Amino acid sequence: MRSSKTRCIGILTAGGDSPGLNAVVRAITKVAMGEFGMRVLGIQDGFRGLVENRVMMLDDATVSGVLTRGGTILGTSRDKPHSMPMGGRLMDMTDAAVENARKHQMDCLVCLGGGGTAKNAFRLWQKAGINVMTLPKTIDNDVFGTDVSFGFDTAVSIATEAIDRLHTTATSHHRLIVCEVMGHRAGWLALHSGIAGGADVILLPELPYDLEKIAEFLLERRRHGKRFSIIAVAEGALSRREAEAAAKLKDKEKDKKKAKDPDRPDKAEAAPEAAAEGEAVDAYRADLPLNVSRLHDETMAYHVVQEPMASRLARHLQALTGVEARVTSLGHVQRGGVPTAFDRTLSTMMGAQAADLLAEGRYNVMVAYRNGLCVPVPLQDVVGQRKLVPADHHLIHCAREVGTCFGD
Ligand code: F6P
């Protein structure tokens, strides 16, 4: 057994599930226990399980056979310790979370999750002095500070296969097919699966689109004898008009906050990366479930439209081109099933590296994947920032070169 500064850890999975979570839990448990003799505790259903003290022992037997299993054997939730629904009210349950972590003598709380989970973990460290470590999980690939998050590769493969299948039916019926993929407010999933699946049009939240330009592109394809088209659209994509409305709304909200608290630092100065293009979209949709968009109509009024954005897009494109359109929204299919070989390998690397770092007593870091290696990154350098697709990203350039339209 190798020496270790850490004797006991708690592991939780929080936020939306993602292929690869079990592979990470397995790797951490195997290395932390087998190599360093740590006690490994699994916390059920994310931060809620910590608050409610639902904790189980993890060992070789518990994690046996889970490498290839999708979802999470620990269960997950989107609950936050500092604002948790309890008996119909939102309560600050930080003290209960801390008490339970201390009761089990956890030296560190290992949190597998996306940006929201990292924020919650960071808060527990800053406000309550609990040592934490995070590992980046999300099919959206939007966690800042890591080249890639586990789960993304699997979702890209699923979406790509779907686009492949849509090609054959779109070709046979000479139709437009709009395929909506997840990704939250980032376009990584649409970009990668769109390129891999050969989508003719790819729409990303980071590049607001112009409907007329897309329609013209589709008609031009038809004039060249291509009677079908596939449009891969990210769930967070916005038209130019929507993006402009979002930007206005964001400015208004910023002014309101500034008026309330004149000393409030400007986010763009505090974290320039976070102020990247597309952030307006965040403000615009911050308080709305995705797929429920506020449309900006001719009268400048805002109203809530409960129509999936892909359906709306298909309806407009059908009207503008006169070509029959259909919609496929992939939804949670993208999060289900077995992880790809890449995700299993990445998850195993990250989990093993996490255990090594814990043994060294390296806390309050995120385990990031950079240039083929897993490295620790200080949590304060990544928390509160989102990795969006830069407008000049090389993949956008390459897709444009092969004739893909981004509608911009
Ligand atoms: O963050 C992962 C993700 O799948 C997003 O792509 C999507 O917007 C969201 O979660 C869906 O959340 P839920 O599973 O809560 O419906």
GROMACS .gro file of C-alpha atoms and ligand atoms in nm:
model
  424
    1MET     CA    1   0.000   0.000   0.000
    2ARG     CA    2   0.136   0.347  -0.091
    3SER     CA    3   0.126   0.630   0.163
    4SER     CA    4  -0.158   0.879   0.145
    5LYS     CA    5  -0.236   1.215   0.304
    6THR     CA    6  -0.607   1.144   0.253
    7ARG     CA    7  -0.781   0.873   0.454
    8CYS     CA    8  -1.143   0.910   0.356
    9ILE     CA    9  -1.328   1.059   0.058
   10GLY     CA   10  -1.691   1.103  -0.038
   11ILE     CA   11  -1.787   1.084  -0.405
   12LEU     CA   12  -2.103   1.233  -0.553
   13THR     CA   13  -2.239   1.277  -0.904
   14ALA     CA   14  -2.447   1.591  -0.963
   15GLY     CA   15  -2.630   1.760  -1.250
   16GLY     CA   16  -2.749   1.577  -1.560
   17ASP     CA   17  -2.618   1.222  -1.591
   18SER     CA   18  -2.359   1.148  -1.852
   19PRO     CA   19  -2.193   0.838  -1.996
   20GLY     CA   20  -1.860   0.779  -1.821
   21LEU     CA   21  -1.971   0.870  -1.467
   22ASN     CA   22  -1.957   0.509  -1.350
   23ALA     CA   23  -1.620   0.458  -1.514
   24VAL     CA   24  -1.485   0.751  -1.310
   25VAL     CA   25  -1.641   0.628  -0.984
   26ARG     CA   26  -1.488   0.287  -1.053
   27ALA     CA   27  -1.140   0.424  -1.126
   28ILE     CA   28  -1.131   0.653  -0.820
   29THR     CA   29  -1.255   0.374  -0.594
   30LYS     CA   30  -1.013   0.114  -0.727
   31VAL     CA   31  -0.707   0.337  -0.704
   32ALA     CA   32  -0.799   0.520  -0.380
   33MET     CA   33  -0.877   0.193  -0.201
   34GLY     CA   34  -0.651  -0.055  -0.374
   35GLU     CA   35  -0.336   0.161  -0.403
   36PHE     CA   36  -0.371   0.398  -0.109
   37GLY     CA   37  -0.603   0.225   0.138
   38MET     CA   38  -0.850   0.516   0.152
   39ARG     CA   39  -1.205   0.469   0.274
   40VAL     CA   40  -1.436   0.553  -0.016
   41LEU     CA   41  -1.794   0.662   0.044
   42GLY     CA   42  -2.056   0.703  -0.227
   43ILE     CA   43  -2.314   0.979  -0.172
   44GLN     CA   44  -2.652   0.921  -0.334
   45ASP     CA   45  -2.832   1.170  -0.559
   46GLY     CA   46  -2.576   1.448  -0.558
   47PHE     CA   47  -2.566   1.718  -0.290
   48ARG     CA   48  -2.911   1.617  -0.170
   49GLY     CA   49  -2.774   1.282  -0.052
   50LEU     CA   50  -2.505   1.464   0.146
   51VAL     CA   51  -2.763   1.686   0.313
   52GLU     CA   52  -2.987   1.387   0.388
   53ASN     CA   53  -2.694   1.167   0.492
   54ARG     CA   54  -2.757   0.899   0.230
   55VAL     CA   55  -2.410   0.754   0.215
   56MET     CA   56  -2.286   0.407   0.121
   57MET     CA   57  -1.950   0.230   0.127
   58LEU     CA   58  -1.786   0.181  -0.210
   59ASP     CA   59  -1.546  -0.105  -0.268
   60ASP     CA   60  -1.417  -0.335  -0.536
   61ALA     CA   61  -1.740  -0.534  -0.540
   62THR     CA   62  -1.968  -0.228  -0.570
   63VAL     CA   63  -1.781  -0.092  -0.869
   64SER     CA   64  -1.729  -0.424  -1.041
   65GLY     CA   65  -1.883  -0.435  -1.388
   66VAL     CA   66  -1.978  -0.066  -1.406
   67LEU     CA   67  -1.710   0.052  -1.652
   68THR     CA   68  -1.943   0.018  -1.949
   69ARG     CA   69  -2.267   0.112  -1.776
   70GLY     CA   70  -2.437   0.442  -1.865
   71GLY     CA   71  -2.601   0.673  -1.610
   72THR     CA   72  -2.471   0.680  -1.254
   73ILE     CA   73  -2.490   0.404  -0.994
   74LEU     CA   74  -2.493   0.677  -0.727
   75GLY     CA   75  -2.795   0.859  -0.868
   76THR     CA   76  -2.791   1.232  -0.933
   77SER     CA   77  -2.987   1.553  -0.879
   78ARG     CA   78  -2.957   1.918  -0.968
   79ASP     CA   79  -2.994   2.028  -0.603
   80LYS     CA   80  -2.762   2.291  -0.452
   81PRO     CA   81  -2.670   2.282  -0.082
   82HIS     CA   82  -2.728   2.656  -0.038
   83SER     CA   83  -3.071   2.661  -0.204
   84MET     CA   84  -3.245   2.325  -0.178
   85PRO     CA   85  -3.618   2.257  -0.201
   86MET     CA   86  -3.716   2.117   0.140
   87GLY     CA   87  -4.083   2.064   0.221
   88GLY     CA   88  -4.196   2.307  -0.047
   89ARG     CA   89  -3.946   2.582   0.049
   90LEU     CA   90  -3.598   2.670  -0.071
   91MET     CA   91  -3.362   2.631   0.223
   92ASP     CA   92  -2.990   2.686   0.282
   93MET     CA   93  -2.878   2.335   0.377
   94THR     CA   94  -2.504   2.403   0.379
   95ASP     CA   95  -2.472   2.333   0.753
   96ALA     CA   96  -2.633   1.990   0.717
   97ALA     CA   97  -2.402   1.907   0.425
   98VAL     CA   98  -2.096   2.011   0.627
   99GLU     CA   99  -2.210   1.825   0.937
  100ASN     CA  100  -2.254   1.501   0.743
  101ALA     CA  101  -1.921   1.534   0.563
  102ARG     CA  102  -1.753   1.586   0.904
  103LYS     CA  103  -1.948   1.305   1.068
  104HIS     CA  104  -1.810   1.060   0.810
  105GLN     CA  105  -1.462   1.215   0.850
  106MET     CA  106  -1.435   1.292   0.479
  107ASP     CA  107  -1.103   1.462   0.407
  108CYS     CA  108  -1.231   1.563   0.066
  109LEU     CA  109  -1.559   1.568  -0.123
  110VAL     CA  110  -1.509   1.456  -0.483
  111CYS     CA  111  -1.777   1.603  -0.709
  112LEU     CA  112  -1.837   1.471  -1.060
  113GLY     CA  113  -2.034   1.727  -1.257
  114GLY     CA  114  -2.047   2.025  -1.489
  115GLY     CA  115  -2.014   2.399  -1.432
  116GLY     CA  116  -2.301   2.418  -1.181
  117THR     CA  117  -2.157   2.136  -0.973
  118ALA     CA  118  -1.816   2.304  -0.970
  119LYS     CA  119  -1.979   2.626  -0.845
  120ASN     CA  120  -2.156   2.439  -0.565
  121ALA     CA  121  -1.839   2.257  -0.467
  122PHE     CA  122  -1.640   2.580  -0.474
  123ARG     CA  123  -1.898   2.741  -0.247
  124LEU     CA  124  -1.872   2.456   0.004
  125TRP     CA  125  -1.496   2.507   0.013
  126GLN     CA  126  -1.508   2.887   0.035
  127LYS     CA  127  -1.804   2.928   0.271
  128ALA     CA  128  -1.776   2.616   0.483
  129GLY     CA  129  -1.413   2.508   0.461
  130ILE     CA  130  -1.483   2.164   0.313
  131ASN     CA  131  -1.204   2.034   0.088
  132VAL     CA  132  -1.336   1.952  -0.257
  133MET     CA  133  -1.219   1.820  -0.592
  134THR     CA  134  -1.418   1.828  -0.918
  135LEU     CA  135  -1.406   1.620  -1.234
  136PRO     CA  136  -1.561   1.766  -1.552
  137LYS     CA  137  -1.864   1.573  -1.672
  138THR     CA  138  -2.101   1.694  -1.941
  139ILE     CA  139  -2.222   1.604  -2.285
  140ASP     CA  140  -2.220   1.981  -2.355
  141ASN     CA  141  -1.838   2.004  -2.331
  142ASP     CA  142  -1.873   2.354  -2.191
  143VAL     CA  143  -1.667   2.315  -1.872
  144PHE     CA  144  -1.401   2.583  -1.874
  145GLY     CA  145  -1.036   2.486  -1.830
  146THR     CA  146  -1.044   2.136  -1.978
  147ASP     CA  147  -1.002   2.038  -2.343
  148VAL     CA  148  -1.284   1.790  -2.311
  149SER     CA  149  -1.532   1.659  -2.053
  150PHE     CA  150  -1.628   1.294  -2.021
  151GLY     CA  151  -1.962   1.207  -2.180
  152PHE     CA  152  -1.912   1.445  -2.472
  153ASP     CA  153  -1.758   1.192  -2.708
  154THR     CA  154  -2.042   0.946  -2.649
  155ALA     CA  155  -2.307   1.212  -2.715
  156VAL     CA  156  -2.125   1.317  -3.034
  157SER     CA  157  -2.129   0.954  -3.154
  158ILE     CA  158  -2.502   0.916  -3.082
  159ALA     CA  159  -2.592   1.243  -3.254
  160THR     CA  160  -2.370   1.158  -3.551
  161GLU     CA  161  -2.536   0.822  -3.596
  162ALA     CA  162  -2.876   0.991  -3.584
  163ILE     CA  163  -2.771   1.241  -3.853
  164ASP     CA  164  -2.644   0.951  -4.065
  165ARG     CA  165  -2.982   0.781  -4.037
  166LEU     CA  166  -3.168   1.101  -4.116
  167HIS     CA  167  -2.966   1.137  -4.437
  168THR     CA  168  -3.113   0.824  -4.596
  169THR     CA  169  -3.474   0.916  -4.526
  170ALA     CA  170  -3.424   1.284  -4.617
  171THR     CA  171  -3.269   1.178  -4.949
  172SER     CA  172  -3.552   0.938  -5.029
  173HIS     CA  173  -3.826   1.194  -4.964
  174HIS     CA  174  -3.636   1.500  -5.091
  175ARG     CA  175  -3.700   1.677  -4.760
  176LEU     CA  176  -3.537   1.917  -4.522
  177ILE     CA  177  -3.476   1.755  -4.185
  178VAL     CA  178  -3.395   1.968  -3.884
  179CYS     CA  179  -3.214   1.767  -3.617
  180GLU     CA  180  -3.198   1.933  -3.277
  181VAL     CA  181  -2.913   1.829  -3.050
  182MET     CA  182  -2.849   1.920  -2.687
  183GLY     CA  183  -2.556   2.129  -2.567
  184HIS     CA  184  -2.725   2.379  -2.339
  185ARG     CA  185  -2.585   2.723  -2.430
  186ALA     CA  186  -2.279   2.589  -2.612
  187GLY     CA  187  -2.254   2.462  -2.968
  188TRP     CA  188  -1.985   2.194  -2.927
  189LEU     CA  189  -2.217   1.899  -2.968
  190ALA     CA  190  -2.389   2.043  -3.276
  191LEU     CA  191  -2.056   2.143  -3.429
  192HIS     CA  192  -1.885   1.807  -3.384
  193SER     CA  193  -2.182   1.588  -3.473
  194GLY     CA  194  -2.280   1.820  -3.757
  195ILE     CA  195  -1.936   1.794  -3.914
  196ALA     CA  196  -1.907   1.418  -3.851
  197GLY     CA  197  -2.256   1.357  -3.990
  198GLY     CA  198  -2.205   1.589  -4.289
  199ALA     CA  199  -2.493   1.823  -4.199
  200ASP     CA  200  -2.548   2.086  -4.467
  201VAL     CA  201  -2.635   2.356  -4.216
  202ILE     CA  202  -2.505   2.378  -3.858
  203LEU     CA  203  -2.656   2.630  -3.618
  204LEU     CA  204  -2.479   2.721  -3.296
  205PRO     CA  205  -2.574   2.950  -3.005
  206GLU     CA  206  -2.244   3.131  -3.057
  207LEU     CA  207  -2.325   3.231  -3.418
  208PRO     CA  208  -2.673   3.384  -3.442
  209TYR     CA  209  -2.836   3.286  -3.770
  210ASP     CA  210  -3.027   3.465  -4.041
  211LEU     CA  211  -3.326   3.263  -4.167
  212GLU     CA  212  -3.320   3.418  -4.514
  213LYS     CA  213  -2.954   3.322  -4.559
  214ILE     CA  214  -3.026   2.962  -4.464
  215ALA     CA  215  -3.326   2.949  -4.700
  216GLU     CA  216  -3.118   3.089  -4.985
  217PHE     CA  217  -2.845   2.832  -4.918
  218LEU     CA  218  -3.100   2.548  -4.921
  219LEU     CA  219  -3.254   2.669  -5.248
  220GLU     CA  220  -2.909   2.699  -5.403
  221ARG     CA  221  -2.840   2.336  -5.309
  222ARG     CA  222  -3.163   2.240  -5.483
  223ARG     CA  223  -3.066   2.432  -5.793
  224HIS     CA  224  -2.752   2.219  -5.796
  225GLY     CA  225  -2.959   1.900  -5.788
  226LYS     CA  226  -2.941   1.830  -5.414
  227ARG     CA  227  -3.304   1.785  -5.323
  228PHE     CA  228  -3.257   1.708  -4.952
  229SER     CA  229  -3.081   1.892  -4.672
  230ILE     CA  230  -2.992   1.818  -4.311
  231ILE     CA  231  -2.985   2.102  -4.060
  232ALA     CA  232  -2.811   2.023  -3.729
  233VAL     CA  233  -2.921   2.279  -3.473
  234ALA     CA  234  -2.803   2.325  -3.116
  235GLU     CA  235  -3.088   2.359  -2.868
  236GLY     CA  236  -2.953   2.699  -2.763
  237ALA     CA  237  -2.920   2.846  -3.114
  238LEU     CA  238  -3.080   3.187  -3.170
  239SER     CA  239  -3.167   3.393  -3.474
  240ARG     CA  240  -3.000   3.733  -3.510
  241ARG     CA  241  -3.316   3.908  -3.396
  242GLU     CA  242  -3.339   3.690  -3.088
  243ALA     CA  243  -2.972   3.744  -3.011
  244GLU     CA  244  -3.013   4.121  -3.042
  245ALA     CA  245  -3.314   4.112  -2.812
  246ALA     CA  246  -3.108   3.901  -2.571
  247ALA     CA  247  -2.824   4.152  -2.575
  248LYS     CA  248  -3.066   4.438  -2.500
  249LEU     CA  249  -3.223   4.242  -2.217
  250LYS     CA  250  -2.881   4.166  -2.077
  251ASP     CA  251  -2.775   4.531  -2.083
  252LYS     CA  252  -3.096   4.628  -1.904
  253GLU     CA  253  -3.039   4.365  -1.636
  254LYS     CA  254  -2.677   4.474  -1.595
  255ASP     CA  255  -2.786   4.837  -1.552
  256LYS     CA  256  -3.046   4.732  -1.295
  257LYS     CA  257  -2.787   4.538  -1.095
  258LYS     CA  258  -2.536   4.823  -1.121
  259ALA     CA  259  -2.798   5.070  -0.996
  260LYS     CA  260  -2.864   4.846  -0.695
  261ASP     CA  261  -2.494   4.792  -0.622
  262PRO     CA  262  -2.265   5.054  -0.784
  263ASP     CA  263  -1.949   4.876  -0.655
  264ARG     CA  264  -2.038   4.554  -0.833
  265PRO     CA  265  -1.744   4.457  -1.062
  266ASP     CA  266  -1.819   4.436  -1.431
  267LYS     CA  267  -1.820   4.065  -1.521
  268ALA     CA  268  -1.629   4.137  -1.841
  269GLU     CA  269  -1.345   4.289  -1.637
  270ALA     CA  270  -1.354   4.027  -1.363
  271ALA     CA  271  -1.346   3.729  -1.601
  272PRO     CA  272  -1.281   3.831  -1.960
  273GLU     CA  273  -1.317   3.478  -2.096
  274ALA     CA  274  -1.666   3.453  -1.956
  275ALA     CA  275  -1.766   3.763  -2.142
  276ALA     CA  276  -1.713   3.578  -2.467
  277GLU     CA  277  -1.946   3.606  -2.761
  278GLY     CA  278  -2.276   3.437  -2.693
  279GLU     CA  279  -2.297   3.536  -2.329
  280ALA     CA  280  -2.595   3.751  -2.415
  281VAL     CA  281  -2.777   3.431  -2.488
  282ASP     CA  282  -2.722   3.321  -2.128
  283ALA     CA  283  -2.892   3.625  -1.988
  284TYR     CA  284  -3.171   3.592  -2.238
  285ARG     CA  285  -3.252   3.237  -2.147
  286ALA     CA  286  -3.118   3.232  -1.792
  287ASP     CA  287  -3.456   3.204  -1.630
  288LEU     CA  288  -3.626   2.999  -1.897
  289PRO     CA  289  -3.618   2.627  -1.959
  290LEU     CA  290  -3.448   2.562  -2.291
  291ASN     CA  291  -3.686   2.505  -2.578
  292VAL     CA  292  -3.915   2.767  -2.434
  293SER     CA  293  -3.804   3.079  -2.611
  294ARG     CA  294  -3.905   3.438  -2.582
  295LEU     CA  295  -3.970   3.554  -2.934
  296HIS     CA  296  -3.919   3.910  -3.026
  297ASP     CA  297  -4.202   4.007  -3.262
  298GLU     CA  298  -4.266   4.304  -3.488
  299THR     CA  299  -4.432   4.505  -3.209
  300MET     CA  300  -4.115   4.472  -2.997
  301ALA     CA  301  -4.316   4.279  -2.741
  302TYR     CA  302  -4.175   3.972  -2.571
  303HIS     CA  303  -4.387   3.668  -2.537
  304VAL     CA  304  -4.324   3.311  -2.437
  305VAL     CA  305  -4.354   3.058  -2.715
  306GLN     CA  306  -4.375   2.699  -2.603
  307GLU     CA  307  -4.267   2.551  -2.931
  308PRO     CA  308  -3.940   2.360  -2.960
  309MET     CA  309  -3.696   2.576  -3.149
  310ALA     CA  310  -3.632   2.307  -3.411
  311SER     CA  311  -4.005   2.294  -3.496
  312ARG     CA  312  -4.016   2.668  -3.529
  313LEU     CA  313  -3.710   2.664  -3.750
  314ALA     CA  314  -3.850   2.385  -3.968
  315ARG     CA  315  -4.180   2.570  -4.006
  316HIS     CA  316  -4.005   2.890  -4.116
  317LEU     CA  317  -3.770   2.709  -4.355
  318GLN     CA  318  -4.055   2.515  -4.512
  319ALA     CA  319  -4.243   2.843  -4.567
  320LEU     CA  320  -3.939   3.021  -4.711
  321THR     CA  321  -3.823   2.740  -4.941
  322GLY     CA  322  -4.142   2.557  -5.025
  323VAL     CA  323  -3.967   2.230  -4.942
  324GLU     CA  324  -4.131   1.983  -4.709
  325ALA     CA  325  -3.960   1.983  -4.369
  326ARG     CA  326  -3.948   1.740  -4.077
  327VAL     CA  327  -3.804   1.763  -3.727
  328THR     CA  328  -3.612   1.522  -3.507
  329SER     CA  329  -3.521   1.624  -3.154
  330LEU     CA  330  -3.270   1.380  -3.008
  331GLY     CA  331  -3.318   1.482  -2.646
  332HIS     CA  332  -3.205   1.251  -2.369
  333VAL     CA  333  -3.114   0.969  -2.609
  334GLN     CA  334  -2.783   1.157  -2.631
  335ARG     CA  335  -2.714   1.098  -2.262
  336GLY     CA  336  -2.809   0.732  -2.248
  337GLY     CA  337  -2.635   0.401  -2.301
  338VAL     CA  338  -2.278   0.282  -2.291
  339PRO     CA  339  -1.984   0.524  -2.307
  340THR     CA  340  -1.756   0.514  -2.611
  341ALA     CA  341  -1.405   0.371  -2.584
  342PHE     CA  342  -1.267   0.727  -2.568
  343ASP     CA  343  -1.496   0.822  -2.280
  344ARG     CA  344  -1.412   0.503  -2.088
  345THR     CA  345  -1.042   0.574  -2.128
  346LEU     CA  346  -1.076   0.942  -2.039
  347SER     CA  347  -1.290   0.859  -1.735
  348THR     CA  348  -1.043   0.599  -1.615
  349MET     CA  349  -0.749   0.839  -1.661
  350MET     CA  350  -0.929   1.118  -1.478
  351GLY     CA  351  -1.042   0.894  -1.193
  352ALA     CA  352  -0.696   0.745  -1.143
  353GLN     CA  353  -0.535   1.089  -1.152
  354ALA     CA  354  -0.791   1.217  -0.901
  355ALA     CA  355  -0.696   0.939  -0.657
  356ASP     CA  356  -0.323   1.015  -0.702
  357LEU     CA  357  -0.384   1.385  -0.631
  358LEU     CA  358  -0.596   1.301  -0.325
  359ALA     CA  359  -0.313   1.085  -0.192
  360GLU     CA  360  -0.081   1.387  -0.226
  361GLY     CA  361  -0.335   1.603  -0.041
  362ARG     CA  362  -0.399   1.822  -0.347
  363TYR     CA  363  -0.749   1.957  -0.280
  364ASN     CA  364  -0.969   2.230  -0.425
  365VAL     CA  365  -0.873   2.158  -0.783
  366MET     CA  366  -1.048   2.036  -1.094
  367VAL     CA  367  -0.891   1.741  -1.276
  368ALA     CA  368  -0.865   1.872  -1.632
  369TYR     CA  369  -0.767   1.701  -1.957
  370ARG     CA  370  -0.511   1.910  -2.143
  371ASN     CA  371  -0.302   1.806  -2.440
  372GLY     CA  372  -0.361   1.438  -2.376
  373LEU     CA  373  -0.283   1.448  -2.003
  374CYS     CA  374  -0.488   1.483  -1.685
  375VAL     CA  375  -0.369   1.777  -1.476
  376PRO     CA  376  -0.495   1.963  -1.167
  377VAL     CA  377  -0.628   2.315  -1.222
  378PRO     CA  378  -0.711   2.549  -0.928
  379LEU     CA  379  -1.089   2.561  -0.888
  380GLN     CA  380  -1.094   2.939  -0.862
  381ASP     CA  381  -0.950   2.959  -1.215
  382VAL     CA  382  -1.240   2.773  -1.373
  383VAL     CA  383  -1.549   2.831  -1.163
  384GLY     CA  384  -1.817   3.064  -1.303
  385GLN     CA  385  -1.686   3.050  -1.658
  386ARG     CA  386  -1.828   2.864  -1.955
  387LYS     CA  387  -1.633   2.731  -2.251
  388LEU     CA  388  -1.812   2.842  -2.566
  389VAL     CA  389  -1.721   2.782  -2.930
  390PRO     CA  390  -1.509   3.078  -3.046
  391ALA     CA  391  -1.632   3.228  -3.374
  392ASP     CA  392  -1.287   3.167  -3.526
  393HIS     CA  393  -1.259   2.806  -3.409
  394HIS     CA  394  -1.066   2.588  -3.653
  395LEU     CA  395  -1.358   2.344  -3.685
  396ILE     CA  396  -1.589   2.623  -3.798
  397HIS     CA  397  -1.328   2.723  -4.052
  398CYS     CA  398  -1.290   2.367  -4.176
  399ALA     CA  399  -1.668   2.314  -4.199
  400ARG     CA  400  -1.704   2.634  -4.400
  401GLU     CA  401  -1.433   2.511  -4.635
  402VAL     CA  402  -1.630   2.195  -4.712
  403GLY     CA  403  -1.937   2.405  -4.787
  404THR     CA  404  -2.130   2.396  -4.457
  405CYS     CA  405  -2.362   2.688  -4.395
  406PHE     CA  406  -2.374   2.841  -4.044
  407GLY     CA  407  -2.656   3.078  -4.132
  408ASP     CA  408  -2.447   3.382  -4.035
  409F6P     O1  409  -2.620   1.967  -1.939
  409F6P     C1  410  -2.659   1.849  -1.999
  409F6P     C2  411  -2.795   1.862  -2.062
  409F6P     O2  412  -2.828   1.740  -2.125
  409F6P     C3  413  -2.810   1.979  -2.159
  409F6P     O3  414  -2.755   1.953  -2.285
  409F6P     C4  415  -2.959   1.998  -2.159
  409F6P     O4  416  -2.992   2.130  -2.190
  409F6P     C5  417  -2.997   1.966  -2.017
  409F6P     O5  418  -2.892   1.888  -1.964
  409F6P     C6  419  -3.126   1.890  -2.003
  409F6P     O6  420  -3.153   1.878  -1.867
  409F6P     P1  421  -3.258   1.778  -1.802
  409F6P     O7  422  -3.199   1.640  -1.806
  409F6P     O8  423  -3.272   1.828  -1.664
  409F6P     O9  424  -3.381   1.785  -1.884
   0.00000   0.00000   0.00000
